[in-house]
Each structure stands twice: as C-alpha cells, then as structure tokens.
Amino acid sequence: MIKTENVIKIFHTRSGEVRAVDGVSLHVKSGEVVVIVGPSGSGKSTFLRCLNGLENFSNGHIRIDGRDLADRHVNINKIRAEVGMVFQQFNLFPHKTVQENLTLAQYRVRHRSKKEAVSKAEALLKKVGIHAKVDEYPNRLSGGQQQRVAIARALAMDPKVMLFDEPTSALDPEMVGEVLDVMKQLAREGMTMVVVTHEMGFAREVADRVIFMDEGKIVEEGTPEHFFTAPREERAKLFLKQVL
Amino acid sequence: MKYQQHGWFWRLLLVVILLAGAGQMWYAVNKVEYQWGWKNIPRYFFYQADTAVKAPFDSIVTAVNAEGDSAAVLLTSESGEKVSLTVDMKDLRVKAGEELFDDDTVGYLHQWKTGMLMKGLWVTLWISAVSSVMALIIGMMAGLCRLSSNFTLRGLAGFYIEVIRGTPLLVQIYIAYFLIGTVYNLNREICGIGALSLFAGAYVAEIIRAGIQAIPKGQAEAARSLGMNSFQTMKDVILPQAFKKILPPLAGQFISLIKDSSLVSIISIIDLTKAGRDIASSTFATFEVWITVAAMYFIVTTLLSQLVYYMERRFRISD
C-alpha cells in the first residue's frame, strides 16, 4: 500500500542543513495500523506529511499503491484523494457548515451528485457520533467534536489510507477518548492507518506495528509487545521511561 | 468608570469645541466682508430651461389644441407637409391661421434639467465605480501573482506595486494622459480610469495579499490533502475566508478612490471637482461652491461606509 525507500528531507536553515527525515524506508501493508512515536523534533510529523506530498522530500521514493510521488508525471491531487489526512489543529473550514465541510471535496474531487454527497456525509457523521450538528459551523463545536468531523471529512473521500498527525495533541484531556474511540473503530474495520501520536495506550492497544523515530531515523521497529516490553535500543528505552 | 459617570461633560465639551471652531470661521469670514450668494447654487443642481420651439419650415398654423398646461400646434406647409409641436400654453406665440416662416418661434418649453454639479457628481460616481471594479480585478491578479511560487510573476507584481506606490497619483495621471494617451491615441476618460484603476489596484493587491496570508496555512493543507487542486483551494477555501477579513480595508480603499478621482479634473474630465472649479470661476461664489462640493463628496463617502458597516455585520452572523 505504502512503500518508502530511503526518504530524506532536508531543511535549509540559517545555521545550515537540518536532516528532518534521514533515510526512512518503510512498508505499510494494506489493512495495517502503524503507529509512529518518538520525541518531538524527531521528524515523525515531517515524514507523515511527506506521505501525501504536503512536504516535498529531497531524496528517495514514496510509492502509494505503486505510484511514486517522486515521479514528476504523477498527479499528486489524484493520490491525495486516496490518502486521507487528519491534522493536529483539525483545520476544518470555518466558513462552511459541518455538512459543507464533508461535501465540498466530494463535489470538487469526486464529482459526486448532491444527493450522493449529502447521504455520504450524513452516514459518516452518524458513524462518528455528531449527526445532530450537521448545520452548525465548526467553531460552535468542542475540540473533540471538531476532530471527529475532520476524520469524517477525510473518510468522505473513501481513502485507501488514513494519516493521523497527532490527532489528540490539541484536545482537552476529557475529549481525547472520544477521538481515539473513532480511530479504534476505523482500525477494527480494516482501514490502513499511519498514526503519529503520543498516546502510548492507543499504540499498545491498536497498533500492528510501532515505529520509534529519533533524529529523522527509524531507531526501533516491532510489535507493540516487543516495543513496550523489550526494546533493544537505548534511546527507545530512555524515551519509554520518560513517557510511561 | 469615572468617565462614564461624567459622560455629559465630555459630550458638552465636544459640542463646545465644534461650535467654537465654527464661530471662529464665521468671524474670520465676516472680517473679509465676503458677499454670500447661496441663492446661485441650487440652479447648478437642477434648473428650469426655456427652450424656444421653432417652425422647421414655411407653414401655416392649422390648429392649436390645448392639452392641460401645454399646447399642441399643428403646422402645414405649402407642399402639404405636416408637423405637430408641443409648447407651454402660457408661452404660446402663435394663433390658428397665422403664417410662419422657417425658424419663426412658435412658443417656449420649460424643462427641468440637471445642472453642472449633478452632472459632475454622476461623472465622479461612474468613473469611481468603473475604476473600482477594474482595481479589484487588477488587484486580485497582482495579489495572487505576488504570492505565486513563480519568480517571474512574483517579480512583475512586485515591480508594479512598488512603482505605483512610489509615485504620486497626480503624476501617474499626467503620464497616462500626456504620454500613454498621446502615444496610443486614447481619450481622456480612458486615461483617467486607467490611471485610477492601476493606482487603486496596487493597494488592493497588497490588501488581498495580506488577507490571504492571514488565513492559517492549515486551511490550504486541509483542502489540498483532500485532493483539491490549487485553484479550487483558492476559490472555495481561502478567498471566501480572506474576503471577510479584507472587506473593511477594501471598502476604505474604494472610498479613497472616490476622493482620489477628483484628480482626474486636471485632464479636463468634468467631474464634481472640475464642475466646481468651472462654477466658481463663472459666479465668483467660491466659498459656497467649494463648501457644496465638499459636502457632496462627504455624503457619498459616508453613505458608502455605512453600507459597508451594514455588510460587515451581516457577514459576522455566519461566524
């Protein structure tokens, strides 16, 4: 589903080059849930953003369903339509109602009819549990509700993969649960997911594989049992000691 | 809190200061013994014109029919040609059966006509309106170019904005008319509108650029991550949000444009200012004319800013 080869992302700053992502090779199979953890500044969010082309990578290959993002002839918009993304800051469209948030890209990208798009939106809002708020504007919703709308908005495109960029980091603690529940349900339904998060409970419970990144590199990789109980690397042990 | 309790004091002070200013002005004007002539002014808004109605050819008046205040005069020439003329009843100068020669006066017609001030106001309004629309189009394009990733587009937009903002509008109008207008044989209205549009467009471009940059980056990223292309993202997500933010400064710019349009009077476009100058030089009622002209500009800009204020409140509801 997703196959990356030696992805390198270099930021040029005044103090010189920063290798935010430094040679990451990863293979995510269809239906797999991969959770990426690591200290802040480890390049995990940058790597995730490379996966749908929001960030241009400097070197390497990222293949989504066999199509290489590094290939200039690949239409990035077509790939993005298949790769849903959920952001830390929700990024709902504040000038559109909840329903319009879900239908806009369906019209523009999927060219669906109004009837089709609206019924899709309603079904997804029911699924994430905010069916009563279709005609509200996003800023009338709580953070947890907004994030669930954002997940529904990404799902409305019928993506093959979902990317989550610290989806609960901007939420009040009491709202984290409702968002994680939606994500767990998605994982159970067999959605392919790549999740960057600090929620170790979620990683342990839902992940098929945990990736630990530090300084732009994959340091440790394995099943949750392996990672949380018997990590090999010293840096991973240190990290776990700090967060658990 | 203290100020609110004594609100009446500050209100009174405001009135006193304004009255003192007006009083000082009144005293100074009296001192120069200016002869006020306000009665001359209304006819430059509307006036009643007497138009002489004349016989188009040698003829005989065959009939005079009264129709209320006016009269229909039927003329028949020797060759049998007929014509019906309408004049005011009280200024009828012919009787039935009378013989007339070509160009003889049949009577007079009184008509209300718009005076120079109203005509000038109309010219000011339409020149400002056309320039505003064009400034919006130019500004939108230049603003988007300024944010483009293409170096050439960015450079062109930057050059345009810097040149326009770094030179006086008066000089731009001179160049538009005496240089570009002469070279390409353009009439004065096109030169005036072109100069105003390009001038306001540069400011509109900066307003639009700022408005777009004020929208969080996450908005564009969210739209792009759904597969929308950059045009759709701009049109459906960024611009609608930016527009709400830029409405007040944009309206301010268009109100400025109405005032700046007074400068086109120097290339002899008869706008409100030029009309004022012409009237002042023919009546010598300088004080009255310029006070009137200022009041007319003030009324137009105030109405417009009230309209924008109303629109702003309407837009806020959807937030």
mmCIF file with all atom_site columns, N, CA, C and O in Angstrom, chain B residues 87-131:
data_model
loop_
_atom_site.group_PDB
_atom_site.id
_atom_site.type_symbol
_atom_site.label_atom_id
_atom_site.label_alt_id
_atom_site.label_comp_id
_atom_site.label_asym_id
_atom_site.label_entity_id
_atom_site.label_seq_id
_atom_site.pdbx_PDB_ins_code
_atom_site.Cartn_x
_atom_site.Cartn_y
_atom_site.Cartn_z
_atom_site.occupancy
_atom_site.B_iso_or_equiv
_atom_site.pdbx_formal_charge
_atom_site.auth_seq_id
_atom_site.auth_comp_id
_atom_site.auth_asym_id
_atom_site.auth_atom_id
_atom_site.pdbx_PDB_model_num
ATOM 1   N N  . VAL B 1 87  ? -45.648 73.082 -27.036 1.00 0.00 ? 87  VAL B N  1
ATOM 2   C CA . VAL B 1 87  ? -45.059 74.199 -26.295 1.00 0.00 ? 87  VAL B CA 1
ATOM 3   C C  . VAL B 1 87  ? -45.880 74.425 -25.037 1.00 0.00 ? 87  VAL B C  1
ATOM 4   O O  . VAL B 1 87  ? -46.961 73.869 -24.891 1.00 0.00 ? 87  VAL B O  1
ATOM 5   N N  . ASP B 1 88  ? -45.355 75.239 -24.092 1.00 0.00 ? 88  ASP B N  1
ATOM 6   C CA . ASP B 1 88  ? -46.131 75.572 -22.905 1.00 0.00 ? 88  ASP B CA 1
ATOM 7   C C  . ASP B 1 88  ? -47.253 76.525 -23.289 1.00 0.00 ? 88  ASP B C  1
ATOM 8   O O  . ASP B 1 88  ? -47.053 77.463 -24.067 1.00 0.00 ? 88  ASP B O  1
ATOM 9   N N  . MET B 1 89  ? -48.436 76.304 -22.689 1.00 0.00 ? 89  MET B N  1
ATOM 10  C CA . MET B 1 89  ? -49.626 77.092 -23.036 1.00 0.00 ? 89  MET B CA 1
ATOM 11  C C  . MET B 1 89  ? -49.379 78.579 -22.824 1.00 0.00 ? 89  MET B C  1
ATOM 12  O O  . MET B 1 89  ? -49.687 79.403 -23.676 1.00 0.00 ? 89  MET B O  1
ATOM 13  N N  . LYS B 1 90  ? -48.758 78.918 -21.661 1.00 0.00 ? 90  LYS B N  1
ATOM 14  C CA . LYS B 1 90  ? -48.616 80.338 -21.335 1.00 0.00 ? 90  LYS B CA 1
ATOM 15  C C  . LYS B 1 90  ? -47.544 81.034 -22.176 1.00 0.00 ? 90  LYS B C  1
ATOM 16  O O  . LYS B 1 90  ? -47.470 82.247 -22.175 1.00 0.00 ? 90  LYS B O  1
ATOM 17  N N  . ASP B 1 91  ? -46.748 80.283 -22.858 1.00 0.00 ? 91  ASP B N  1
ATOM 18  C CA . ASP B 1 91  ? -45.742 80.887 -23.725 1.00 0.00 ? 91  ASP B CA 1
ATOM 19  C C  . ASP B 1 91  ? -46.006 80.579 -25.191 1.00 0.00 ? 91  ASP B C  1
ATOM 20  O O  . ASP B 1 91  ? -45.080 80.533 -26.001 1.00 0.00 ? 91  ASP B O  1
ATOM 21  N N  . LEU B 1 92  ? -47.272 80.390 -25.515 1.00 0.00 ? 92  LEU B N  1
ATOM 22  C CA . LEU B 1 92  ? -47.637 80.161 -26.911 1.00 0.00 ? 92  LEU B CA 1
ATOM 23  C C  . LEU B 1 92  ? -47.560 81.498 -27.652 1.00 0.00 ? 92  LEU B C  1
ATOM 24  O O  . LEU B 1 92  ? -48.093 82.497 -27.172 1.00 0.00 ? 92  LEU B O  1
ATOM 25  N N  . ARG B 1 93  ? -46.882 81.518 -28.819 1.00 0.00 ? 93  ARG B N  1
ATOM 26  C CA . ARG B 1 93  ? -46.696 82.802 -29.500 1.00 0.00 ? 93  ARG B CA 1
ATOM 27  C C  . ARG B 1 93  ? -47.433 82.878 -30.831 1.00 0.00 ? 93  ARG B C  1
ATOM 28  O O  . ARG B 1 93  ? -47.227 83.800 -31.597 1.00 0.00 ? 93  ARG B O  1
ATOM 29  N N  . VAL B 1 94  ? -48.271 81.883 -31.155 1.00 0.00 ? 94  VAL B N  1
ATOM 30  C CA . VAL B 1 94  ? -48.942 81.888 -32.467 1.00 0.00 ? 94  VAL B CA 1
ATOM 31  C C  . VAL B 1 94  ? -50.442 81.634 -32.281 1.00 0.00 ? 94  VAL B C  1
ATOM 32  O O  . VAL B 1 94  ? -50.881 81.133 -31.244 1.00 0.00 ? 94  VAL B O  1
ATOM 33  N N  . LYS B 1 95  ? -51.206 82.022 -33.295 1.00 0.00 ? 95  LYS B N  1
ATOM 34  C CA . LYS B 1 95  ? -52.649 81.754 -33.287 1.00 0.00 ? 95  LYS B CA 1
ATOM 35  C C  . LYS B 1 95  ? -52.957 80.880 -34.498 1.00 0.00 ? 95  LYS B C  1
ATOM 36  O O  . LYS B 1 95  ? -52.185 80.815 -35.455 1.00 0.00 ? 95  LYS B O  1
ATOM 37  N N  . ALA B 1 96  ? -54.110 80.235 -34.469 1.00 0.00 ? 96  ALA B N  1
ATOM 38  C CA . ALA B 1 96  ? -54.523 79.401 -35.599 1.00 0.00 ? 96  ALA B CA 1
ATOM 39  C C  . ALA B 1 96  ? -54.698 80.267 -36.837 1.00 0.00 ? 96  ALA B C  1
ATOM 40  O O  . ALA B 1 96  ? -55.196 81.388 -36.746 1.00 0.00 ? 96  ALA B O  1
ATOM 41  N N  . GLY B 1 97  ? -54.244 79.818 -37.987 1.00 0.00 ? 97  GLY B N  1
ATOM 42  C CA . GLY B 1 97  ? -54.364 80.552 -39.243 1.00 0.00 ? 97  GLY B CA 1
ATOM 43  C C  . GLY B 1 97  ? -53.186 81.452 -39.529 1.00 0.00 ? 97  GLY B C  1
ATOM 44  O O  . GLY B 1 97  ? -53.046 81.979 -40.626 1.00 0.00 ? 97  GLY B O  1
ATOM 45  N N  . GLU B 1 98  ? -52.296 81.627 -38.568 1.00 0.00 ? 98  GLU B N  1
ATOM 46  C CA . GLU B 1 98  ? -51.148 82.505 -38.759 1.00 0.00 ? 98  GLU B CA 1
ATOM 47  C C  . GLU B 1 98  ? -50.139 81.888 -39.724 1.00 0.00 ? 98  GLU B C  1
ATOM 48  O O  . GLU B 1 98  ? -49.961 80.684 -39.767 1.00 0.00 ? 98  GLU B O  1
ATOM 49  N N  . GLU B 1 99  ? -49.520 82.760 -40.508 1.00 0.00 ? 99  GLU B N  1
ATOM 50  C CA . GLU B 1 99  ? -48.500 82.266 -41.456 1.00 0.00 ? 99  GLU B CA 1
ATOM 51  C C  . GLU B 1 99  ? -47.121 82.363 -40.813 1.00 0.00 ? 99  GLU B C  1
ATOM 52  O O  . GLU B 1 99  ? -46.801 83.380 -40.213 1.00 0.00 ? 99  GLU B O  1
ATOM 53  N N  . LEU B 1 100 ? -46.307 81.348 -40.944 1.00 0.00 ? 100 LEU B N  1
ATOM 54  C CA . LEU B 1 100 ? -44.986 81.357 -40.322 1.00 0.00 ? 100 LEU B CA 1
ATOM 55  C C  . LEU B 1 100 ? -43.897 81.108 -41.353 1.00 0.00 ? 100 LEU B C  1
ATOM 56  O O  . LEU B 1 100 ? -44.120 80.419 -42.339 1.00 0.00 ? 100 LEU B O  1
ATOM 57  N N  . PHE B 1 101 ? -42.741 81.718 -41.100 1.00 0.00 ? 101 PHE B N  1
ATOM 58  C CA . PHE B 1 101 ? -41.589 81.412 -41.932 1.00 0.00 ? 101 PHE B CA 1
ATOM 59  C C  . PHE B 1 101 ? -40.692 80.423 -41.204 1.00 0.00 ? 101 PHE B C  1
ATOM 60  O O  . PHE B 1 101 ? -40.813 80.249 -39.992 1.00 0.00 ? 101 PHE B O  1
ATOM 61  N N  . ASP B 1 102 ? -39.816 79.854 -41.965 1.00 0.00 ? 102 ASP B N  1
ATOM 62  C CA . ASP B 1 102 ? -38.810 78.932 -41.399 1.00 0.00 ? 102 ASP B CA 1
ATOM 63  C C  . ASP B 1 102 ? -38.085 79.599 -40.228 1.00 0.00 ? 102 ASP B C  1
ATOM 64  O O  . ASP B 1 102 ? -37.699 80.760 -40.336 1.00 0.00 ? 102 ASP B O  1
ATOM 65  N N  . ASP B 1 103 ? -37.969 78.909 -39.095 1.00 0.00 ? 103 ASP B N  1
ATOM 66  C CA . ASP B 1 103 ? -37.225 79.393 -37.928 1.00 0.00 ? 103 ASP B CA 1
ATOM 67  C C  . ASP B 1 103 ? -37.989 80.415 -37.091 1.00 0.00 ? 103 ASP B C  1
ATOM 68  O O  . ASP B 1 103 ? -37.431 81.000 -36.189 1.00 0.00 ? 103 ASP B O  1
ATOM 69  N N  . ASP B 1 104 ? -39.260 80.670 -37.408 1.00 0.00 ? 104 ASP B N  1
ATOM 70  C CA . ASP B 1 104 ? -40.050 81.540 -36.531 1.00 0.00 ? 104 ASP B CA 1
ATOM 71  C C  . ASP B 1 104 ? -40.339 80.810 -35.228 1.00 0.00 ? 104 ASP B C  1
ATOM 72  O O  . ASP B 1 104 ? -40.470 79.590 -35.201 1.00 0.00 ? 104 ASP B O  1
ATOM 73  N N  . THR B 1 105 ? -40.446 81.575 -34.137 1.00 0.00 ? 105 THR B N  1
ATOM 74  C CA . THR B 1 105 ? -40.679 80.946 -32.834 1.00 0.00 ? 105 THR B CA 1
ATOM 75  C C  . THR B 1 105 ? -42.165 80.656 -32.637 1.00 0.00 ? 105 THR B C  1
ATOM 76  O O  . THR B 1 105 ? -43.003 81.546 -32.759 1.00 0.00 ? 105 THR B O  1
ATOM 77  N N  . VAL B 1 106 ? -42.478 79.422 -32.358 1.00 0.00 ? 106 VAL B N  1
ATOM 78  C CA . VAL B 1 106 ? -43.866 79.021 -32.125 1.00 0.00 ? 106 VAL B CA 1
ATOM 79  C C  . VAL B 1 106 ? -44.245 79.266 -30.676 1.00 0.00 ? 106 VAL B C  1
ATOM 80  O O  . VAL B 1 106 ? -45.360 79.649 -30.356 1.00 0.00 ? 106 VAL B O  1
ATOM 81  N N  . GLY B 1 107 ? -43.271 78.999 -29.780 1.00 0.00 ? 107 GLY B N  1
ATOM 82  C CA . GLY B 1 107 ? -43.531 79.180 -28.348 1.00 0.00 ? 107 GLY B CA 1
ATOM 83  C C  . GLY B 1 107 ? -42.315 78.694 -27.576 1.00 0.00 ? 107 GLY B C  1
ATOM 84  O O  . GLY B 1 107 ? -41.263 78.463 -28.155 1.00 0.00 ? 107 GLY B O  1
ATOM 85  N N  . TYR B 1 108 ? -42.496 78.588 -26.244 1.00 0.00 ? 108 TYR B N  1
ATOM 86  C CA . TYR B 1 108 ? -41.375 78.130 -25.415 1.00 0.00 ? 108 TYR B CA 1
ATOM 87  C C  . TYR B 1 108 ? -41.774 76.922 -24.588 1.00 0.00 ? 108 TYR B C  1
ATOM 88  O O  . TYR B 1 108 ? -42.935 76.728 -24.262 1.00 0.00 ? 108 TYR B O  1
ATOM 89  N N  . LEU B 1 109 ? -40.775 76.114 -24.283 1.00 0.00 ? 109 LEU B N  1
ATOM 90  C CA . LEU B 1 109 ? -40.989 74.914 -23.478 1.00 0.00 ? 109 LEU B CA 1
ATOM 91  C C  . LEU B 1 109 ? -40.109 75.018 -22.241 1.00 0.00 ? 109 LEU B C  1
ATOM 92  O O  . LEU B 1 109 ? -38.920 75.309 -22.341 1.00 0.00 ? 109 LEU B O  1
ATOM 93  N N  . HIS B 1 110 ? -40.693 74.816 -21.060 1.00 0.00 ? 110 HIS B N  1
ATOM 94  C CA . HIS B 1 110 ? -39.909 74.835 -19.825 1.00 0.00 ? 110 HIS B CA 1
ATOM 95  C C  . HIS B 1 110 ? -39.601 73.410 -19.409 1.00 0.00 ? 110 HIS B C  1
ATOM 96  O O  . HIS B 1 110 ? -40.495 72.595 -19.280 1.00 0.00 ? 110 HIS B O  1
ATOM 97  N N  . GLN B 1 111 ? -38.335 73.143 -19.201 1.00 0.00 ? 111 GLN B N  1
ATOM 98  C CA . GLN B 1 111 ? -37.945 71.793 -18.799 1.00 0.00 ? 111 GLN B CA 1
ATOM 99  C C  . GLN B 1 111 ? -36.971 71.849 -17.645 1.00 0.00 ? 111 GLN B C  1
ATOM 100 O O  . GLN B 1 111 ? -36.106 72.722 -17.600 1.00 0.00 ? 111 GLN B O  1
ATOM 101 N N  . TRP B 1 112 ? -37.089 70.861 -16.708 1.00 0.00 ? 112 TRP B N  1
ATOM 102 C CA . TRP B 1 112 ? -36.092 70.729 -15.648 1.00 0.00 ? 112 TRP B CA 1
ATOM 103 C C  . TRP B 1 112 ? -34.872 70.027 -16.216 1.00 0.00 ? 112 TRP B C  1
ATOM 104 O O  . TRP B 1 112 ? -34.992 68.992 -16.852 1.00 0.00 ? 112 TRP B O  1
ATOM 105 N N  . LYS B 1 113 ? -33.732 70.625 -15.998 1.00 0.00 ? 113 LYS B N  1
ATOM 106 C CA . LYS B 1 113 ? -32.504 69.987 -16.467 1.00 0.00 ? 113 LYS B CA 1
ATOM 107 C C  . LYS B 1 113 ? -31.537 69.822 -15.296 1.00 0.00 ? 113 LYS B C  1
ATOM 108 O O  . LYS B 1 113 ? -31.582 70.615 -14.348 1.00 0.00 ? 113 LYS B O  1
ATOM 109 N N  . THR B 1 114 ? -30.665 68.813 -15.396 1.00 0.00 ? 114 THR B N  1
ATOM 110 C CA . THR B 1 114 ? -29.678 68.637 -14.326 1.00 0.00 ? 114 THR B CA 1
ATOM 111 C C  . THR B 1 114 ? -28.554 69.639 -14.536 1.00 0.00 ? 114 THR B C  1
ATOM 112 O O  . THR B 1 114 ? -28.061 69.823 -15.647 1.00 0.00 ? 114 THR B O  1
ATOM 113 N N  . GLY B 1 115 ? -28.152 70.257 -13.432 1.00 0.00 ? 115 GLY B N  1
ATOM 114 C CA . GLY B 1 115 ? -27.102 71.263 -13.511 1.00 0.00 ? 115 GLY B CA 1
ATOM 115 C C  . GLY B 1 115 ? -25.717 70.649 -13.493 1.00 0.00 ? 115 GLY B C  1
ATOM 116 O O  . GLY B 1 115 ? -25.557 69.431 -13.427 1.00 0.00 ? 115 GLY B O  1
ATOM 117 N N  . MET B 1 116 ? -24.733 71.518 -13.550 1.00 0.00 ? 116 MET B N  1
ATOM 118 C CA . MET B 1 116 ? -23.338 71.041 -13.663 1.00 0.00 ? 116 MET B CA 1
ATOM 119 C C  . MET B 1 116 ? -22.893 70.200 -12.473 1.00 0.00 ? 116 MET B C  1
ATOM 120 O O  . MET B 1 116 ? -22.156 69.239 -12.630 1.00 0.00 ? 116 MET B O  1
ATOM 121 N N  . LEU B 1 117 ? -23.351 70.586 -11.259 1.00 0.00 ? 117 LEU B N  1
ATOM 122 C CA . LEU B 1 117 ? -22.923 69.830 -10.088 1.00 0.00 ? 117 LEU B CA 1
ATOM 123 C C  . LEU B 1 117 ? -23.429 68.391 -10.146 1.00 0.00 ? 117 LEU B C  1
ATOM 124 O O  . LEU B 1 117 ? -22.696 67.452 -9.839  1.00 0.00 ? 117 LEU B O  1
ATOM 125 N N  . MET B 1 118 ? -24.691 68.203 -10.550 1.00 0.00 ? 118 MET B N  1
ATOM 126 C CA . MET B 1 118 ? -25.237 66.858 -10.626 1.00 0.00 ? 118 MET B CA 1
ATOM 127 C C  . MET B 1 118 ? -24.548 66.055 -11.731 1.00 0.00 ? 118 MET B C  1
ATOM 128 O O  . MET B 1 118 ? -24.240 64.882 -11.569 1.00 0.00 ? 118 MET B O  1
ATOM 129 N N  . LYS B 1 119 ? -24.307 66.729 -12.869 1.00 0.00 ? 119 LYS B N  1
ATOM 130 C CA . LYS B 1 119 ? -23.596 66.045 -13.958 1.00 0.00 ? 119 LYS B CA 1
ATOM 131 C C  . LYS B 1 119 ? -22.200 65.644 -13.513 1.00 0.00 ? 119 LYS B C  1
ATOM 132 O O  . LYS B 1 119 ? -21.726 64.543 -13.792 1.00 0.00 ? 119 LYS B O  1
ATOM 133 N N  . GLY B 1 120 ? -21.542 66.569 -12.789 1.00 0.00 ? 120 GLY B N  1
ATOM 134 C CA . GLY B 1 120 ? -20.196 66.281 -12.293 1.00 0.00 ? 120 GLY B CA 1
ATOM 135 C C  . GLY B 1 120 ? -20.200 65.134 -11.306 1.00 0.00 ? 120 GLY B C  1
ATOM 136 O O  . GLY B 1 120 ? -19.355 64.237 -11.365 1.00 0.00 ? 120 GLY B O  1
ATOM 137 N N  . LEU B 1 121 ? -21.214 65.140 -10.428 1.00 0.00 ? 121 LEU B N  1
ATOM 138 C CA . LEU B 1 121 ? -21.322 64.060 -9.445  1.00 0.00 ? 121 LEU B CA 1
ATOM 139 C C  . LEU B 1 121 ? -21.488 62.715 -10.152 1.00 0.00 ? 121 LEU B C  1
ATOM 140 O O  . LEU B 1 121 ? -20.859 61.718 -9.793  1.00 0.00 ? 121 LEU B O  1
ATOM 141 N N  . TRP B 1 122 ? -22.331 62.721 -11.178 1.00 0.00 ? 122 TRP B N  1
ATOM 142 C CA . TRP B 1 122 ? -22.562 61.498 -11.935 1.00 0.00 ? 122 TRP B CA 1
ATOM 143 C C  . TRP B 1 122 ? -21.248 60.995 -12.556 1.00 0.00 ? 122 TRP B C  1
ATOM 144 O O  . TRP B 1 122 ? -20.922 59.812 -12.478 1.00 0.00 ? 122 TRP B O  1
ATOM 145 N N  . VAL B 1 123 ? -20.478 61.929 -13.151 1.00 0.00 ? 123 VAL B N  1
ATOM 146 C CA . VAL B 1 123 ? -19.199 61.534 -13.766 1.00 0.00 ? 123 VAL B CA 1
ATOM 147 C C  . VAL B 1 123 ? -18.259 60.961 -12.703 1.00 0.00 ? 123 VAL B C  1
ATOM 148 O O  . VAL B 1 123 ? -17.636 59.913 -12.891 1.00 0.00 ? 123 VAL B O  1
ATOM 149 N N  . THR B 1 124 ? -18.194 61.656 -11.546 1.00 0.00 ? 124 THR B N  1
ATOM 150 C CA . THR B 1 124 ? -17.355 61.158 -10.451 1.00 0.00 ? 124 THR B CA 1
ATOM 151 C C  . THR B 1 124 ? -17.771 59.750 -10.057 1.00 0.00 ? 124 THR B C  1
ATOM 152 O O  . THR B 1 124 ? -16.934 58.857 -9.884  1.00 0.00 ? 124 THR B O  1
ATOM 153 N N  . LEU B 1 125 ? -19.099 59.525 -9.939  1.00 0.00 ? 125 LEU B N  1
ATOM 154 C CA . LEU B 1 125 ? -19.588 58.218 -9.493  1.00 0.00 ? 125 LEU B CA 1
ATOM 155 C C  . LEU B 1 125 ? -19.283 57.120 -10.500 1.00 0.00 ? 125 LEU B C  1
ATOM 156 O O  . LEU B 1 125 ? -18.810 56.051 -10.139 1.00 0.00 ? 125 LEU B O  1
ATOM 157 N N  . TRP B 1 126 ? -19.513 57.389 -11.773 1.00 0.00 ? 126 TRP B N  1
ATOM 158 C CA . TRP B 1 126 ? -19.299 56.283 -12.707 1.00 0.00 ? 126 TRP B CA 1
ATOM 159 C C  . TRP B 1 126 ? -17.821 56.025 -12.957 1.00 0.00 ? 126 TRP B C  1
ATOM 160 O O  . TRP B 1 126 ? -17.400 54.866 -13.083 1.00 0.00 ? 126 TRP B O  1
ATOM 161 N N  . ILE B 1 127 ? -17.033 57.094 -12.939 1.00 0.00 ? 127 ILE B N  1
ATOM 162 C CA . ILE B 1 127 ? -15.588 56.860 -13.083 1.00 0.00 ? 127 ILE B CA 1
ATOM 163 C C  . ILE B 1 127 ? -15.056 56.070 -11.885 1.00 0.00 ? 127 ILE B C  1
ATOM 164 O O  . ILE B 1 127 ? -14.283 55.128 -12.040 1.00 0.00 ? 127 ILE B O  1
ATOM 165 N N  . SER B 1 128 ? -15.549 56.410 -10.688 1.00 0.00 ? 128 SER B N  1
ATOM 166 C CA . SER B 1 128 ? -15.104 55.682 -9.494  1.00 0.00 ? 128 SER B CA 1
ATOM 167 C C  . SER B 1 128 ? -15.574 54.232 -9.536  1.00 0.00 ? 128 SER B C  1
ATOM 168 O O  . SER B 1 128 ? -14.824 53.318 -9.175  1.00 0.00 ? 128 SER B O  1
ATOM 169 N N  . ALA B 1 129 ? -16.817 54.029 -9.979  1.00 0.00 ? 129 ALA B N  1
ATOM 170 C CA . ALA B 1 129 ? -17.369 52.668 -9.999  1.00 0.00 ? 129 ALA B CA 1
ATOM 171 C C  . ALA B 1 129 ? -16.593 51.789 -10.975 1.00 0.00 ? 129 ALA B C  1
ATOM 172 O O  . ALA B 1 129 ? -16.156 50.682 -10.633 1.00 0.00 ? 129 ALA B O  1
ATOM 173 N N  . VAL B 1 130 ? -16.386 52.298 -12.201 1.00 0.00 ? 130 VAL B N  1
ATOM 174 C CA . VAL B 1 130 ? -15.655 51.507 -13.194 1.00 0.00 ? 130 VAL B CA 1
ATOM 175 C C  . VAL B 1 130 ? -14.226 51.241 -12.711 1.00 0.00 ? 130 VAL B C  1
ATOM 176 O O  . VAL B 1 130 ? -13.715 50.123 -12.796 1.00 0.00 ? 130 VAL B O  1
ATOM 177 N N  . SER B 1 131 ? -13.605 52.281 -12.142 1.00 0.00 ? 131 SER B N  1
ATOM 178 C CA . SER B 1 131 ? -12.229 52.117 -11.656 1.00 0.00 ? 131 SER B CA 1
ATOM 179 C C  . SER B 1 131 ? -12.165 51.109 -10.510 1.00 0.00 ? 131 SER B C  1
ATOM 180 O O  . SER B 1 131 ? -11.214 50.334 -10.419 1.00 0.00 ? 131 SER B O  1
#
